[in-house]
GROMACS .gro file of C-alpha atoms in nm:
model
  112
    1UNK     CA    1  -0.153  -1.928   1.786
    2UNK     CA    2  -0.175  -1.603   1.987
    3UNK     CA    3  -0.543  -1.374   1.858
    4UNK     CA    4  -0.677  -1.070   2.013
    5UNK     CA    5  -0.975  -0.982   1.814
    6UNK     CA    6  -1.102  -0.645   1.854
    7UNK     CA    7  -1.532  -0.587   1.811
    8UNK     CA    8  -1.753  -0.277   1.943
    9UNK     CA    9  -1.589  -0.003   1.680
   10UNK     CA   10  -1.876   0.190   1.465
   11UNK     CA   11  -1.994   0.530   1.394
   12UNK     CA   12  -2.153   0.750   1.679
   13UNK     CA   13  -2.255   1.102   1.761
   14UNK     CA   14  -2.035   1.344   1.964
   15UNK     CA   15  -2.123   1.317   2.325
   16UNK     CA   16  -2.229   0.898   2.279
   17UNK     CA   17  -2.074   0.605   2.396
   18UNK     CA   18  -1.907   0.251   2.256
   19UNK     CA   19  -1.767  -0.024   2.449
   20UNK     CA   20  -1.519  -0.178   2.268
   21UNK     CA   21  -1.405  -0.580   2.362
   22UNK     CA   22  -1.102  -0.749   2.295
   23UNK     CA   23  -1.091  -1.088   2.329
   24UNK     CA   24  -0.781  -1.311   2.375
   25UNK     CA   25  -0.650  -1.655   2.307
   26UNK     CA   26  -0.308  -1.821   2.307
   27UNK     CA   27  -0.157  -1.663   2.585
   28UNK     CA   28  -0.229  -1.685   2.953
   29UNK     CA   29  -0.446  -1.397   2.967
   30UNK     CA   30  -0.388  -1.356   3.297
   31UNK     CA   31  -0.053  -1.272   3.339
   32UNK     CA   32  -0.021  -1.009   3.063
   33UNK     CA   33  -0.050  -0.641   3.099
   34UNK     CA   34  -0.330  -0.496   2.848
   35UNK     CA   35  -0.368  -0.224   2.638
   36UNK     CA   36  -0.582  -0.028   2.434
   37UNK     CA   37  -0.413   0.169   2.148
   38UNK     CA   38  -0.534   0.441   1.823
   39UNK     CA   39  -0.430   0.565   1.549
   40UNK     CA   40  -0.625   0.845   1.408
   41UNK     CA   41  -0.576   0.997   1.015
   42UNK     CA   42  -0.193   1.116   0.957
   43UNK     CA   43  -0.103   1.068   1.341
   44UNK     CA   44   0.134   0.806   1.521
   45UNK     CA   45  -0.040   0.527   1.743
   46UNK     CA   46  -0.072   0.577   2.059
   47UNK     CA   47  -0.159   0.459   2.425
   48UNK     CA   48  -0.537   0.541   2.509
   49UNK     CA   49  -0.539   0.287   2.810
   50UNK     CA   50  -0.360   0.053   3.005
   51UNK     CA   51  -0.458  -0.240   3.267
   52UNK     CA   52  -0.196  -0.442   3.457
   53UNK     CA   53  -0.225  -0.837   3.534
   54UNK     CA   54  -0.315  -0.696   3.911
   55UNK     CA   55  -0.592  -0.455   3.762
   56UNK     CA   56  -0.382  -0.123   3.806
   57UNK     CA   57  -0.476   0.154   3.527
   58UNK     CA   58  -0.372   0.423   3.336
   59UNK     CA   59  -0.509   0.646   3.076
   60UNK     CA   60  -0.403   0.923   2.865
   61UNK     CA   61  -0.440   1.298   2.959
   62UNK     CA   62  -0.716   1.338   2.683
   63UNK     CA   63  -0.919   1.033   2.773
   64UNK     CA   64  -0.920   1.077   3.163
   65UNK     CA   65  -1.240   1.059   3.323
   66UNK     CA   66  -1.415   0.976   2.998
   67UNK     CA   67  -1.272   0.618   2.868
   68UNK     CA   68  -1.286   0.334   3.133
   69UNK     CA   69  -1.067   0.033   3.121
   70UNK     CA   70  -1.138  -0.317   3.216
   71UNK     CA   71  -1.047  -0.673   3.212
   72UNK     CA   72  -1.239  -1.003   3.288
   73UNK     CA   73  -1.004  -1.262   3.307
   74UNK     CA   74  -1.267  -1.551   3.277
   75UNK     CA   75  -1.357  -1.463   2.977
   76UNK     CA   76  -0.973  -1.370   2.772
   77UNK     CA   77  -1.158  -1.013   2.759
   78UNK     CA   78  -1.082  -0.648   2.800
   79UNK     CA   79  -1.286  -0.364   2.730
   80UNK     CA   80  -1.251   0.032   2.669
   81UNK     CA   81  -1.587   0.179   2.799
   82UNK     CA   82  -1.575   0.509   2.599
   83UNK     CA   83  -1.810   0.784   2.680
   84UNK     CA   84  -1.877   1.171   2.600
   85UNK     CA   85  -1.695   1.047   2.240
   86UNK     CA   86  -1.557   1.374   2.069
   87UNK     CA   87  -1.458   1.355   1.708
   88UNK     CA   88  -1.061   1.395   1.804
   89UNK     CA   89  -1.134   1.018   1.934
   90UNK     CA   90  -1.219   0.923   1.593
   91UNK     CA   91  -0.926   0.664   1.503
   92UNK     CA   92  -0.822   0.292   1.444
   93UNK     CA   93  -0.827   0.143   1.837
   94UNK     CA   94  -0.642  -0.120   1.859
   95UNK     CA   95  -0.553  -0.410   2.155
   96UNK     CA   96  -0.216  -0.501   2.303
   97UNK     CA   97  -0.135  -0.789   2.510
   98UNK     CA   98   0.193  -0.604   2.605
   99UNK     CA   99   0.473  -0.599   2.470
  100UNK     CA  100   0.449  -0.800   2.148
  101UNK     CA  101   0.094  -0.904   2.046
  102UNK     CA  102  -0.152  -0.655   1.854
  103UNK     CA  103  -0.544  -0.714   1.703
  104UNK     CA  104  -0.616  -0.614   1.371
  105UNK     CA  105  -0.793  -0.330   1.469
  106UNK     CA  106  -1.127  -0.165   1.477
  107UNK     CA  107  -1.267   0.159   1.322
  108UNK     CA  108  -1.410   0.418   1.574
  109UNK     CA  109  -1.575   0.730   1.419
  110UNK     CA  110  -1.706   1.008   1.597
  111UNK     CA  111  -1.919   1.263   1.355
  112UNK     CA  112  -2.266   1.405   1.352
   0.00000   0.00000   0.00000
């Protein structure tokens, strides 16, 4: 039984920081491409962050330079490293192990 389970999500000030984990079982962590994904109020999901098996990333325009991504293969774990939070980040992030399996999600919001 494939599980990514998503922890880290909460409410924080503009201009703080969460790390958010995902952590895998199931699959051979390893091998699979990983991504982080939100879905803020009324909008479509989309790709905050990805991380290939080799440890190549990619991020979206709005998250460049603040959001880092990373994986730890010992442990089934990746993390989004989110800092200088705005309240446009404020969404449901949720974990891919690309294509096909998702977490449940976990509630980030960003308000004073």
């Amino acid at each position: 039984q494939v599980q990514l389970v998503e922890s880290g999500g909460g409410l924080v000030q503009p201009g703080g920081s969460l790390r958010l984990s995902c952590a895998v079982s199931g699959i051979i962590f390893r091998r699979y491409a990983m991504g982080w994904y939100r879905q803020g109020p009324g909008k479509q999901r989309e790709l905050v962050a990805g991380i290939t098996s080799g440890g190549n990333t990619n991020y979206a325009d709005s998250v460049k330079g603040r959001f880092t991504i990373s994986r730890d293969n010992a442990r089934n774990t990746v993390y989004l490293q989110m800092n200088s939070l705005k309240p446009e980040d404020t969404a449901v992030y949720f974990c891919n192990a690309n294509p096909i399996y998702w977490g449940q999600g976990t509630q980030v919001t960003v308000s004073s």
